[in-house]
């Protein structure tokens, strides 16, 4: 009954004209960046973060969430029509989606992707609604010791955030922590790592760091290459899949929705992995696996459902325990802090309007996305024809305005430029920026809780193993490390050295 | 790739030394009473250790693989021009103002990135700058520098 009442008040918030508008804008932008190859939801959320400063916290989070799950819808369009994933999580959709388009079945492929996304997105939101509250209530038992252990667990996810070298991911994590310590020490008031630069006394903001690493670096990377966008010349008809398509795909959608949600909850896994696992599962249980890769509709429906459901699942660790499960959630973490809200168990208690407003907006957003992605598909096909190099100056412009508007200062533009150059060099040297951002976001929290815990325990670090909750969390962290080391040796050191 | 790894390994080692020295100068403290340099020092040590592991593994790899990836193919001139243009933009933005500086920047970026006629680039630049001005300055009330002129 409580859930129904809360959901009712959530809908009252989400249906306010302002929030409805920002939900639509988020979904529209999400679909746009999902359709366009190159810039993804990470870059877009980084770039648009400063724009949200003018909004109420609920509107801001509703819009940013719309960008996130909207990009999952849009990503399939490019995969099916161009054979280039518009978004990383739609990579696997290329396999059967493009084949279907080549066979003249682009319509049912696009339609099934959108319908599957809608069903899975809704299943994911229901899961988020049901599971978040009990987990948050458990999280209320946390003190500095438990928080400290939780943040260490969050940091250990760096290993799983990297797709390449684990060693380099750990280096990025350590560097991210160092960057997060720049500026005034909140306990003693002394300045650290500022090198006598007065403007660094307040530390470095997340916004220019994220915009530099993901926005400017993306532009620099694309200056030197061309993204071929040859759209398949096919008539898009019969967008609504027929009865036999539904019969073939219904199981894949259901399995993808449930699987995607639980994989999304797992830290470090996210939409990309869930789509791959869903595809593998569908292929494994299929009566005729040889159809996969040749235009099987389950190969589109399963992964597209899984990646959408995973986006809702990823919100659980963030909103209930304050652990960002992936890089986008790390940006949400930063966004919530900027808006004066501390992600964690108290969020649901202190700001129920944010949580339930977000949940309700996700129901509404999924409906909006179905409309945006089915009847409006010809418009998105036209968008694909815009030369990417015309969009690059636009990304630069958004980054500049975003960085400047943070403190009305050009210093932030310089910081963004430095991180843009760093981000570009990281790509060249095979480093991934995601672990850096995660550590950068968690660094100050780790410092606060660790120093507090050490002072309370008088320097005795056995609290990690003697307190029941911390012992469980630290055991999970150690298990994650051990699994990673075993994988390293199993792969003959391929992942852990230099990429 | 190993040469790049070795290069980056030395860079991280250098950064870690600087961080450790800086942390010591602000007081590391002890486990009982951690100072402001406690975690920066720990992170610096971790970074240094990881950098050494990277250096060792990349050096050992040389004998097995012998593969070198060059970054010469990169169109460095465009990248450098891009960075300089943004730097100059940041330098003169407050003085000259948003509209003129941004128009110049977008036009310049289109010239170095896009192969089309100059007048098309000028029209696109004007359109982008004016649209951004209306959206961010007029609608979203974001403060943009006026500079020398009234706009």
XYZ file of C-alpha atoms in Angstrom:
650
model
C 0.000 0.000 0.000
C 2.893 2.272 0.858
C 4.367 1.714 -2.576
C 1.074 2.626 -4.263
C 0.779 5.835 -2.251
C 4.392 6.753 -2.943
C 3.976 5.963 -6.621
C 0.868 8.127 -6.709
C 2.759 11.075 -5.232
C 5.635 10.295 -7.622
C 3.296 10.569 -10.605
C 1.978 13.851 -9.217
C 5.569 15.159 -9.361
C 6.504 13.603 -12.697
C 3.336 14.863 -14.371
C 4.038 18.486 -13.479
C 4.453 20.327 -16.812
C 8.066 21.272 -16.054
C 9.104 17.693 -15.217
C 7.140 16.299 -18.130
C 8.996 18.677 -20.446
C 12.424 17.740 -19.061
C 11.548 14.053 -19.257
C 10.675 14.526 -22.929
C 13.832 16.579 -23.584
C 15.933 13.863 -21.895
C 14.310 11.071 -23.916
C 14.655 13.072 -27.137
C 18.321 13.874 -26.507
C 18.948 10.293 -25.400
C 17.453 8.922 -28.611
C 19.458 11.466 -30.620
C 22.815 10.550 -29.056
C 21.851 6.890 -29.206
C 21.195 7.192 -32.933
C 24.345 9.168 -33.683
C 27.481 7.034 -33.659
C 30.329 8.608 -31.728
C 29.017 10.611 -28.809
C 27.165 8.449 -26.287
C 25.230 8.995 -23.072
C 28.413 9.467 -20.987
C 29.571 12.416 -23.080
C 26.084 13.888 -23.309
C 25.412 13.688 -19.566
C 28.857 15.209 -18.862
C 28.194 18.046 -21.284
C 24.659 18.759 -20.072
C 25.403 18.503 -16.352
C 25.957 22.274 -15.942
C 22.708 23.040 -17.779
C 20.856 21.237 -14.991
C 22.145 23.711 -12.380
C 19.291 26.009 -13.349
C 16.705 23.278 -12.747
C 15.208 21.768 -9.645
C 17.045 18.586 -8.520
C 14.078 16.373 -9.486
C 13.809 17.865 -12.983
C 17.573 17.573 -13.442
C 17.716 13.884 -12.501
C 14.593 13.128 -14.556
C 16.207 14.687 -17.633
C 19.582 13.004 -17.134
C 17.889 9.626 -16.574
C 15.890 10.190 -19.785
C 19.154 10.669 -21.674
C 20.505 7.424 -20.217
C 17.632 5.077 -20.991
C 16.707 6.998 -24.153
C 20.153 6.309 -25.609
C 19.518 2.576 -25.208
C 16.428 2.901 -27.415
C 18.189 5.024 -30.027
C 21.302 2.848 -30.232
C 19.437 0.051 -31.994
C 18.410 2.253 -34.960
C 21.999 2.765 -36.122
C 22.883 -0.862 -35.427
C 20.028 -2.085 -37.620
C 20.277 0.447 -40.455
C 23.993 1.265 -40.640
C 25.614 -1.757 -38.965
C 27.445 0.635 -36.610
C 26.314 0.649 -32.988
C 25.051 4.109 -32.057
C 25.742 3.161 -28.444
C 28.128 0.535 -27.019
C 25.275 -1.536 -25.568
C 23.803 -1.991 -29.052
C 26.894 -3.666 -30.515
C 25.314 -7.090 -30.449
C 22.128 -5.833 -32.151
C 24.176 -5.311 -35.322
C 24.585 -9.083 -35.744
C 20.967 -9.927 -36.473
C 19.419 -6.470 -36.811
C 21.484 -5.487 -39.856
C 20.930 -8.912 -41.425
C 17.177 -8.439 -41.013
C 17.455 -5.007 -42.666
C 19.407 -6.521 -45.571
C 16.614 -9.072 -45.967
C 14.116 -6.194 -46.258
C 12.872 -6.615 -42.675
C 14.250 -3.385 -41.203
C 10.727 -2.426 -40.076
C 10.062 -5.468 -37.857
C 13.639 -5.283 -36.495
C 13.242 -1.629 -35.492
C 9.735 -2.271 -34.204
C 10.768 -5.277 -32.136
C 13.754 -3.368 -30.729
C 11.466 -0.520 -29.636
C 8.699 -2.782 -28.254
C 11.216 -5.007 -26.450
C 12.908 -1.921 -25.018
C 9.564 -0.610 -23.814
C 8.536 -3.851 -22.111
C 11.978 -4.373 -20.558
C 12.256 -0.744 -19.503
C 8.922 -1.068 -17.683
C 9.934 -4.385 -16.057
C 13.190 -2.724 -14.933
C 11.363 0.204 -13.337
C 9.024 -2.192 -11.489
C 12.114 -4.015 -10.178
C 13.679 -0.733 -9.097
C 10.478 0.237 -7.324
C 10.208 -3.072 -5.449
C 13.837 -3.681 -4.475
C 15.164 -0.191 -3.721
C 13.315 0.436 -0.472
C 14.295 -2.770 1.400
C 17.941 -2.339 0.377
C 17.923 1.301 1.482
C 16.432 0.315 4.835
C 19.274 -2.119 5.308
C 21.706 0.650 4.366
C 20.403 2.789 7.250
C 22.389 0.567 9.619
C 25.597 1.950 8.110
C 28.056 4.108 10.084
C 31.449 5.477 8.933
C 33.023 1.995 9.182
C 30.412 0.431 6.919
C 30.503 3.374 4.520
C 34.240 3.123 4.352
C 34.014 -0.576 3.441
C 31.253 0.143 0.898
C 33.335 2.832 -0.805
C 36.309 0.469 -0.961
C 33.988 -2.068 -2.602
C 32.873 0.653 -5.014
C 36.495 1.446 -5.843
C 37.288 -2.215 -6.434
C 34.785 -2.079 -9.309
C 37.468 -0.242 -11.242
C 38.728 -3.684 -12.267
C 35.363 -4.461 -13.815
C 34.873 -1.055 -15.401
C 37.857 -1.589 -17.663
C 37.458 -3.404 -20.925
C 41.212 -3.474 -21.506
C 44.156 -3.644 -19.144
C 43.341 -4.056 -15.441
C 46.709 -2.585 -14.494
C 46.011 0.567 -16.458
C 42.523 0.770 -14.954
C 44.056 0.665 -11.475
C 46.531 3.392 -12.467
C 43.621 5.516 -13.643
C 41.850 4.843 -10.348
C 44.869 5.917 -8.285
C 45.238 9.047 -10.431
C 41.529 9.815 -9.996
C 41.894 9.563 -6.220
C 44.888 11.919 -6.264
C 42.948 14.451 -8.339
C 40.036 14.280 -5.900
C 42.320 15.274 -3.001
C 43.463 18.521 -4.625
C 42.445 21.595 -2.647
C 41.551 22.391 0.954
C 41.554 19.656 3.568
C 38.158 19.902 5.268
C 39.484 18.759 8.683
C 42.594 20.890 9.180
C 42.107 23.618 6.588
C 45.499 23.120 4.945
C 45.874 23.112 1.161
C 47.126 20.057 -0.685
C 48.533 19.478 -4.155
C 47.625 22.998 -5.316
C 51.198 24.000 -6.264
C 50.415 27.561 -5.133
C 47.669 27.960 -7.746
C 45.030 29.934 -5.904
C 42.157 28.723 -8.120
C 42.870 25.110 -7.154
C 42.136 25.770 -3.475
C 38.502 24.726 -3.979
C 39.622 21.600 -5.761
C 38.707 20.487 -9.264
C 35.048 20.159 -10.234
C 33.650 16.984 -11.736
C 32.051 18.877 -14.626
C 35.186 20.136 -16.468
C 36.926 16.816 -15.746
C 34.095 14.730 -17.238
C 33.507 17.145 -20.125
C 37.200 17.174 -20.980
C 37.679 13.409 -20.739
C 34.526 12.477 -22.635
C 33.468 15.543 -24.669
C 36.652 17.308 -25.794
C 38.610 14.036 -26.079
C 35.829 12.653 -28.295
C 36.171 15.662 -30.610
C 39.972 15.385 -30.706
C 39.708 11.689 -31.465
C 37.273 12.323 -34.304
C 39.223 15.144 -35.927
C 41.507 12.523 -37.395
C 39.005 9.896 -38.476
C 35.835 9.606 -40.498
C 32.832 7.643 -39.311
C 31.339 5.955 -42.367
C 27.583 6.238 -42.189
C 26.274 4.474 -45.243
C 22.601 3.961 -44.568
C 21.130 0.804 -45.991
C 18.789 1.774 -48.831
C 15.683 -0.094 -47.803
C 12.064 0.815 -47.341
C 11.105 0.832 -43.694
C 7.659 -0.695 -43.589
C 5.638 -2.870 -41.188
C 7.148 -1.334 -38.055
C 4.805 -3.321 -35.863
C 6.048 -6.908 -35.782
C 3.561 -9.572 -36.913
C 2.150 -12.445 -34.840
C 4.877 -14.906 -35.744
C 7.575 -12.337 -34.871
C 5.965 -11.872 -31.462
C 5.743 -15.624 -30.893
C 9.428 -15.984 -31.684
C 10.549 -12.997 -29.626
C 8.313 -13.059 -26.528
C 10.547 -15.455 -24.563
C 13.668 -13.488 -25.496
C 12.059 -10.239 -24.312
C 10.996 -11.770 -21.000
C 14.367 -13.411 -20.318
C 16.231 -10.296 -21.474
C 14.155 -8.084 -19.157
C 14.780 -10.155 -16.020
C 18.400 -10.968 -16.826
C 19.175 -7.365 -17.771
C 17.736 -5.992 -14.555
C 19.798 -8.234 -12.270
C 22.973 -7.770 -14.316
C 22.375 -4.019 -14.200
C 22.280 -4.165 -10.394
C 25.665 -5.879 -10.329
C 28.393 -3.306 -10.028
C 30.555 -2.954 -13.095
C 28.367 -5.100 -15.352
C 25.815 -2.732 -16.913
C 23.949 -2.554 -20.198
C 26.755 -3.705 -22.495
C 27.446 -6.971 -20.671
C 23.754 -7.710 -20.165
C 23.111 -7.435 -23.914
C 25.949 -9.854 -24.682
C 24.820 -12.347 -22.051
C 21.242 -12.164 -23.319
C 22.393 -12.834 -26.893
C 24.529 -15.791 -25.779
C 21.649 -17.189 -23.729
C 19.169 -16.900 -26.608
C 21.598 -18.580 -28.986
C 22.263 -21.371 -26.510
C 18.632 -22.230 -25.843
C 17.478 -21.802 -29.446
C 16.242 -24.900 -31.286
C 18.201 -23.802 -34.327
C 21.204 -21.695 -33.219
C 22.466 -21.385 -36.785
C 19.722 -18.775 -37.392
C 21.598 -16.397 -35.127
C 23.754 -14.006 -37.090
C 21.511 -14.552 -40.123
C 18.614 -12.323 -39.049
C 16.972 -14.006 -36.047
C 14.479 -11.661 -34.407
C 15.319 -13.060 -30.946
C 18.872 -11.786 -31.517
C 17.428 -8.267 -31.647
C 14.669 -8.593 -29.042
C 16.757 -10.227 -26.267
C 19.773 -7.872 -26.158
C 17.676 -4.739 -26.697
C 15.411 -5.764 -23.805
C 18.379 -6.611 -21.595
C 20.199 -3.313 -22.108
C 17.082 -1.292 -21.317
C 16.230 -3.260 -18.215
C 19.837 -2.933 -17.025
C 19.595 0.864 -16.984
C 16.874 0.700 -14.319
C 18.780 -1.935 -12.334
C 21.907 0.230 -12.267
C 20.045 2.859 -10.228
C 19.600 0.470 -7.278
C 23.154 0.467 -5.850
C 23.419 4.231 -6.407
C 20.139 5.298 -4.845
C 20.156 2.807 -1.987
C 23.806 2.408 -0.957
C 25.510 5.310 -2.707
C 27.658 3.036 -4.903
C 27.821 4.012 -8.576
C 27.660 0.715 -10.496
C 29.008 2.184 -13.714
C 30.465 5.359 -15.126
C 27.063 6.891 -15.921
C 25.974 6.262 -12.346
C 29.201 7.963 -11.189
C 28.071 11.027 -13.147
C 24.634 10.770 -11.530
C 26.398 10.556 -8.186
C 28.186 13.824 -9.001
C 24.956 15.402 -10.238
C 23.134 14.530 -7.005
C 25.978 15.975 -4.921
C 25.968 19.167 -6.995
C 22.237 19.478 -6.294
C 22.882 19.074 -2.557
C 21.756 15.455 -2.202
C 23.847 12.653 -0.810
C 23.246 9.364 -2.665
C 22.777 6.521 -0.191
C 20.238 4.956 2.155
C 19.051 8.313 3.484
C 18.157 9.551 0.022
C 14.859 7.680 -0.029
C 13.996 8.913 3.450
C 15.122 12.531 3.041
C 14.147 13.052 -0.590
C 11.305 10.663 -1.425
C 10.071 13.154 -4.029
C 13.288 12.602 -6.006
C 13.141 8.812 -5.870
C 9.440 8.407 -6.633
C 9.448 11.294 -9.110
C 12.282 9.545 -10.953
C 10.532 6.153 -10.926
C 7.277 7.639 -12.222
C 9.102 9.644 -14.876
C 10.738 6.426 -16.062
C 7.306 4.881 -16.659
C 6.257 7.991 -18.570
C 9.603 8.200 -20.381
C 9.342 4.630 -21.612
C 5.973 5.479 -23.157
C 7.408 8.626 -24.751
C 10.306 6.640 -26.171
C 7.982 4.119 -27.783
C 6.309 7.000 -29.626
C 9.648 8.624 -30.462
C 11.130 5.412 -31.785
C 8.277 3.937 -33.801
C 6.328 6.549 -35.784
C 9.253 8.977 -35.868
C 11.813 6.507 -37.152
C 12.100 8.211 -40.606
C 13.232 11.405 -38.836
C 16.024 9.558 -37.025
C 17.103 8.056 -40.332
C 17.439 11.604 -41.691
C 19.467 12.607 -38.604
C 21.957 9.895 -39.521
C 22.686 11.769 -42.752
C 24.095 14.817 -40.915
C 27.896 14.792 -41.336
C 29.433 14.002 -37.957
C 32.083 16.676 -38.425
C 29.397 19.362 -38.291
C 28.309 18.030 -34.911
C 31.827 18.197 -33.459
C 31.965 22.015 -33.159
C 28.559 21.777 -31.469
C 29.984 19.397 -28.850
C 32.869 21.836 -28.304
C 30.406 24.678 -27.881
C 28.324 22.777 -25.304
C 31.487 21.881 -23.397
C 32.675 25.489 -23.372
C 29.336 26.893 -22.206
C 29.021 24.134 -19.603
C 32.486 24.668 -18.194
C 32.190 28.466 -18.192
C 28.757 28.519 -16.569
C 30.003 26.468 -13.612
C 31.652 29.477 -11.919
C 31.429 32.092 -14.690
C 35.136 31.672 -15.123
C 37.458 30.811 -18.008
C 39.635 28.859 -15.569
C 37.171 25.961 -15.851
C 37.541 26.062 -19.654
C 41.315 25.702 -19.225
C 40.802 22.775 -16.802
C 38.413 21.186 -19.319
C 40.971 21.685 -22.102
C 43.722 20.062 -20.014
C 41.494 17.059 -19.302
C 40.470 16.973 -22.959
C 44.123 16.653 -23.934
C 44.669 14.076 -21.193
C 41.594 12.128 -22.339
C 42.894 12.162 -25.917
C 46.325 10.938 -24.804
C 44.696 8.272 -22.613
C 42.933 6.921 -25.704
C 46.195 6.885 -27.646
C 48.057 5.194 -24.803
C 45.219 2.701 -24.273
C 43.952 3.996 -20.924
C 40.233 4.200 -20.142
C 38.941 7.317 -18.362
C 35.964 5.621 -16.634
C 37.938 4.315 -13.589
C 39.438 7.799 -13.141
C 35.993 9.393 -12.905
C 34.708 6.722 -10.510
C 37.686 7.206 -8.179
C 37.456 10.983 -8.530
C 33.823 10.898 -7.388
C 34.391 8.472 -4.511
C 37.733 9.939 -3.327
C 36.447 12.669 -0.964
C 33.895 10.266 0.576
C 36.567 7.644 1.126
C 38.841 10.181 2.790
C 36.119 11.493 5.083
C 34.919 8.069 6.218
C 38.335 6.416 6.437
C 39.875 9.204 8.520
C 36.831 9.289 10.758
C 36.887 5.492 11.200
C 40.606 5.459 11.953
C 40.253 8.200 14.546
C 37.315 6.459 16.241
C 39.055 3.081 16.241
C 42.343 4.724 17.345
C 44.200 3.479 14.323
C 43.020 -0.114 14.638
C 42.060 -1.353 11.173
C 40.637 -4.632 12.451
C 37.173 -3.025 12.275
C 37.155 -4.120 8.645
C 36.927 -7.733 9.811
C 35.268 -7.570 13.225
C 32.096 -5.654 12.423
C 29.588 -7.986 10.665
C 28.547 -5.701 7.763
C 32.068 -4.447 7.039
C 33.384 -8.021 7.203
C 30.852 -9.138 4.563
C 31.554 -6.152 2.306
C 35.328 -6.508 2.589
C 35.005 -10.265 1.925
C 33.095 -9.470 -1.290
C 35.801 -6.967 -2.245
C 38.544 -9.534 -1.629
C 36.565 -12.147 -3.583
C 36.300 -9.721 -6.517
C 40.062 -9.184 -6.448
C 40.750 -12.921 -6.231
C 38.373 -13.623 -9.150
C 40.175 -10.978 -11.152
C 43.602 -12.495 -10.347
C 42.352 -15.991 -11.271
C 41.003 -14.630 -14.563
C 44.345 -12.952 -15.178
C 46.260 -16.200 -14.805
C 43.635 -18.124 -16.761
C 44.018 -15.725 -19.664
C 47.782 -16.008 -19.430
C 48.250 -12.443 -18.263
C 46.567 -10.980 -21.316
C 44.276 -8.663 -19.434
C 46.436 -7.530 -16.652
C 49.464 -6.247 -18.364
C 49.510 -3.529 -20.898
C 46.409 -4.083 -22.788
C 52.588 -0.402 -27.538
C 55.399 -1.294 -25.082
C 57.247 1.912 -25.868
C 54.108 3.865 -25.128
C 53.609 1.821 -21.951
C 57.162 2.487 -20.844
C 56.701 6.167 -21.559
C 53.444 6.305 -19.620
C 55.018 4.223 -16.825
C 57.720 6.850 -16.341
C 55.114 9.596 -16.435
C 53.051 7.959 -13.673
C 56.166 7.317 -11.617
C 57.050 10.991 -11.910
C 53.529 12.028 -10.869
C 53.606 9.643 -7.888
C 56.918 11.083 -6.660
C 55.542 14.634 -6.843
C 52.360 13.590 -5.000
C 54.324 11.806 -2.245
C 56.664 14.764 -1.730
C 53.730 17.173 -1.598
C 51.841 14.913 0.835
C 54.830 14.721 3.192
C 55.057 18.523 3.161
C 51.460 18.876 4.433
C 51.762 16.115 7.127
C 50.876 12.504 6.595
C 50.039 11.852 10.236
C 49.554 8.354 11.625
C 46.858 5.678 11.654
C 45.646 7.058 15.001
C 45.566 10.613 13.719
C 45.669 10.744 9.913
C 46.741 14.110 8.526
C 45.770 15.924 5.303
C 48.524 14.112 3.414
C 47.513 10.621 4.613
C 45.373 9.492 1.688
C 47.203 11.510 -1.005
C 50.420 9.822 0.176
C 48.773 6.381 0.103
C 47.407 7.035 -3.380
C 50.816 8.317 -4.510
C 52.489 5.134 -3.237
C 49.830 3.008 -4.976
C 50.310 4.927 -8.233
C 54.106 4.574 -7.990
C 53.857 0.827 -7.330
C 51.485 0.327 -10.271
C 53.761 2.440 -12.499
C 56.741 0.230 -11.600
C 54.695 -2.916 -12.377
C 53.730 -1.361 -15.731
C 57.357 -0.547 -16.485
C 58.498 -4.079 -15.608
C 55.730 -5.872 -17.535
C 56.112 -3.649 -20.596
C 59.902 -4.117 -20.614
C 59.511 -7.892 -20.324
C 56.944 -7.866 -23.111
C 59.448 -6.399 -25.560
C 61.264 -9.676 -25.952
C 58.104 -11.638 -26.667
C 56.124 -9.353 -28.941
C 58.333 -6.633 -30.368
C 55.268 -4.726 -31.560
C 55.388 -0.958 -31.769
C 52.343 1.190 -32.435
C 53.259 4.556 -33.800
C 51.075 7.603 -33.309
C 52.533 9.331 -36.362
C 49.449 8.564 -38.437
C 47.510 10.909 -36.238
C 46.767 14.234 -37.835
C 48.678 16.077 -35.168
C 48.500 19.454 -36.854
C 44.703 19.548 -36.591
C 44.780 18.414 -32.974
C 47.346 21.066 -32.039
C 45.418 23.769 -33.927
C 42.260 22.721 -32.096
C 43.937 22.927 -28.683
C 45.547 26.291 -29.433
C 42.251 27.712 -30.690
C 40.383 26.713 -27.511
C 43.219 28.061 -25.371
C 43.155 31.413 -27.184
C 39.371 31.403 -26.938
C 39.544 30.982 -23.156
C 42.203 33.683 -22.952
C 40.233 36.355 -24.818
C 36.643 35.323 -24.035
C 36.074 37.711 -21.133
C 37.692 40.590 -23.003
C 36.129 40.282 -26.457
C 32.838 38.593 -25.534
C 30.896 35.417 -26.264
C 29.325 36.170 -29.631
C 32.399 37.312 -31.535
C 34.810 34.823 -29.966
C 32.461 31.873 -30.404
C 31.673 32.787 -33.993
C 35.410 32.887 -34.719
C 36.019 29.590 -32.926
C 33.193 27.651 -34.588
C 34.144 28.974 -38.029
C 37.778 28.040 -37.415
C 36.826 24.533 -36.227
C 34.593 24.012 -39.264
C 37.435 25.160 -41.531
C 39.873 22.626 -40.064
C 37.334 19.781 -39.811
C 34.792 19.997 -42.621
C 35.387 20.075 -46.372
C 32.729 22.366 -47.792
C 32.458 25.876 -49.220
C 33.430 28.804 -47.013
C 30.066 30.545 -47.256
C 28.311 27.391 -46.059
C 30.641 27.267 -43.069
C 29.985 30.950 -42.322
C 26.203 30.391 -42.426
C 26.455 27.274 -40.215
C 28.670 29.152 -37.717
C 26.321 32.139 -37.492
C 23.340 29.820 -37.057
C 25.039 27.752 -34.320
C 26.255 30.803 -32.390
C 22.967 32.685 -32.519
C 20.941 29.590 -31.594
C 23.238 28.824 -28.656
C 22.995 32.475 -27.546
C 19.197 32.403 -27.563
C 18.982 29.019 -25.810
C 21.627 29.493 -23.135
C 21.631 33.251 -22.549
C 18.007 34.193 -23.171
C 16.101 31.022 -22.236
C 18.315 29.298 -19.655
C 19.705 32.546 -18.165
C 23.283 31.328 -18.277
C 25.694 34.191 -17.809
C 27.850 34.581 -20.932
C 30.592 37.242 -21.124
C 29.610 40.384 -23.039
C 33.140 41.689 -23.484
C 33.917 44.808 -25.505
C 30.481 45.276 -26.982
C 26.947 45.610 -25.680
C 25.951 42.081 -26.781
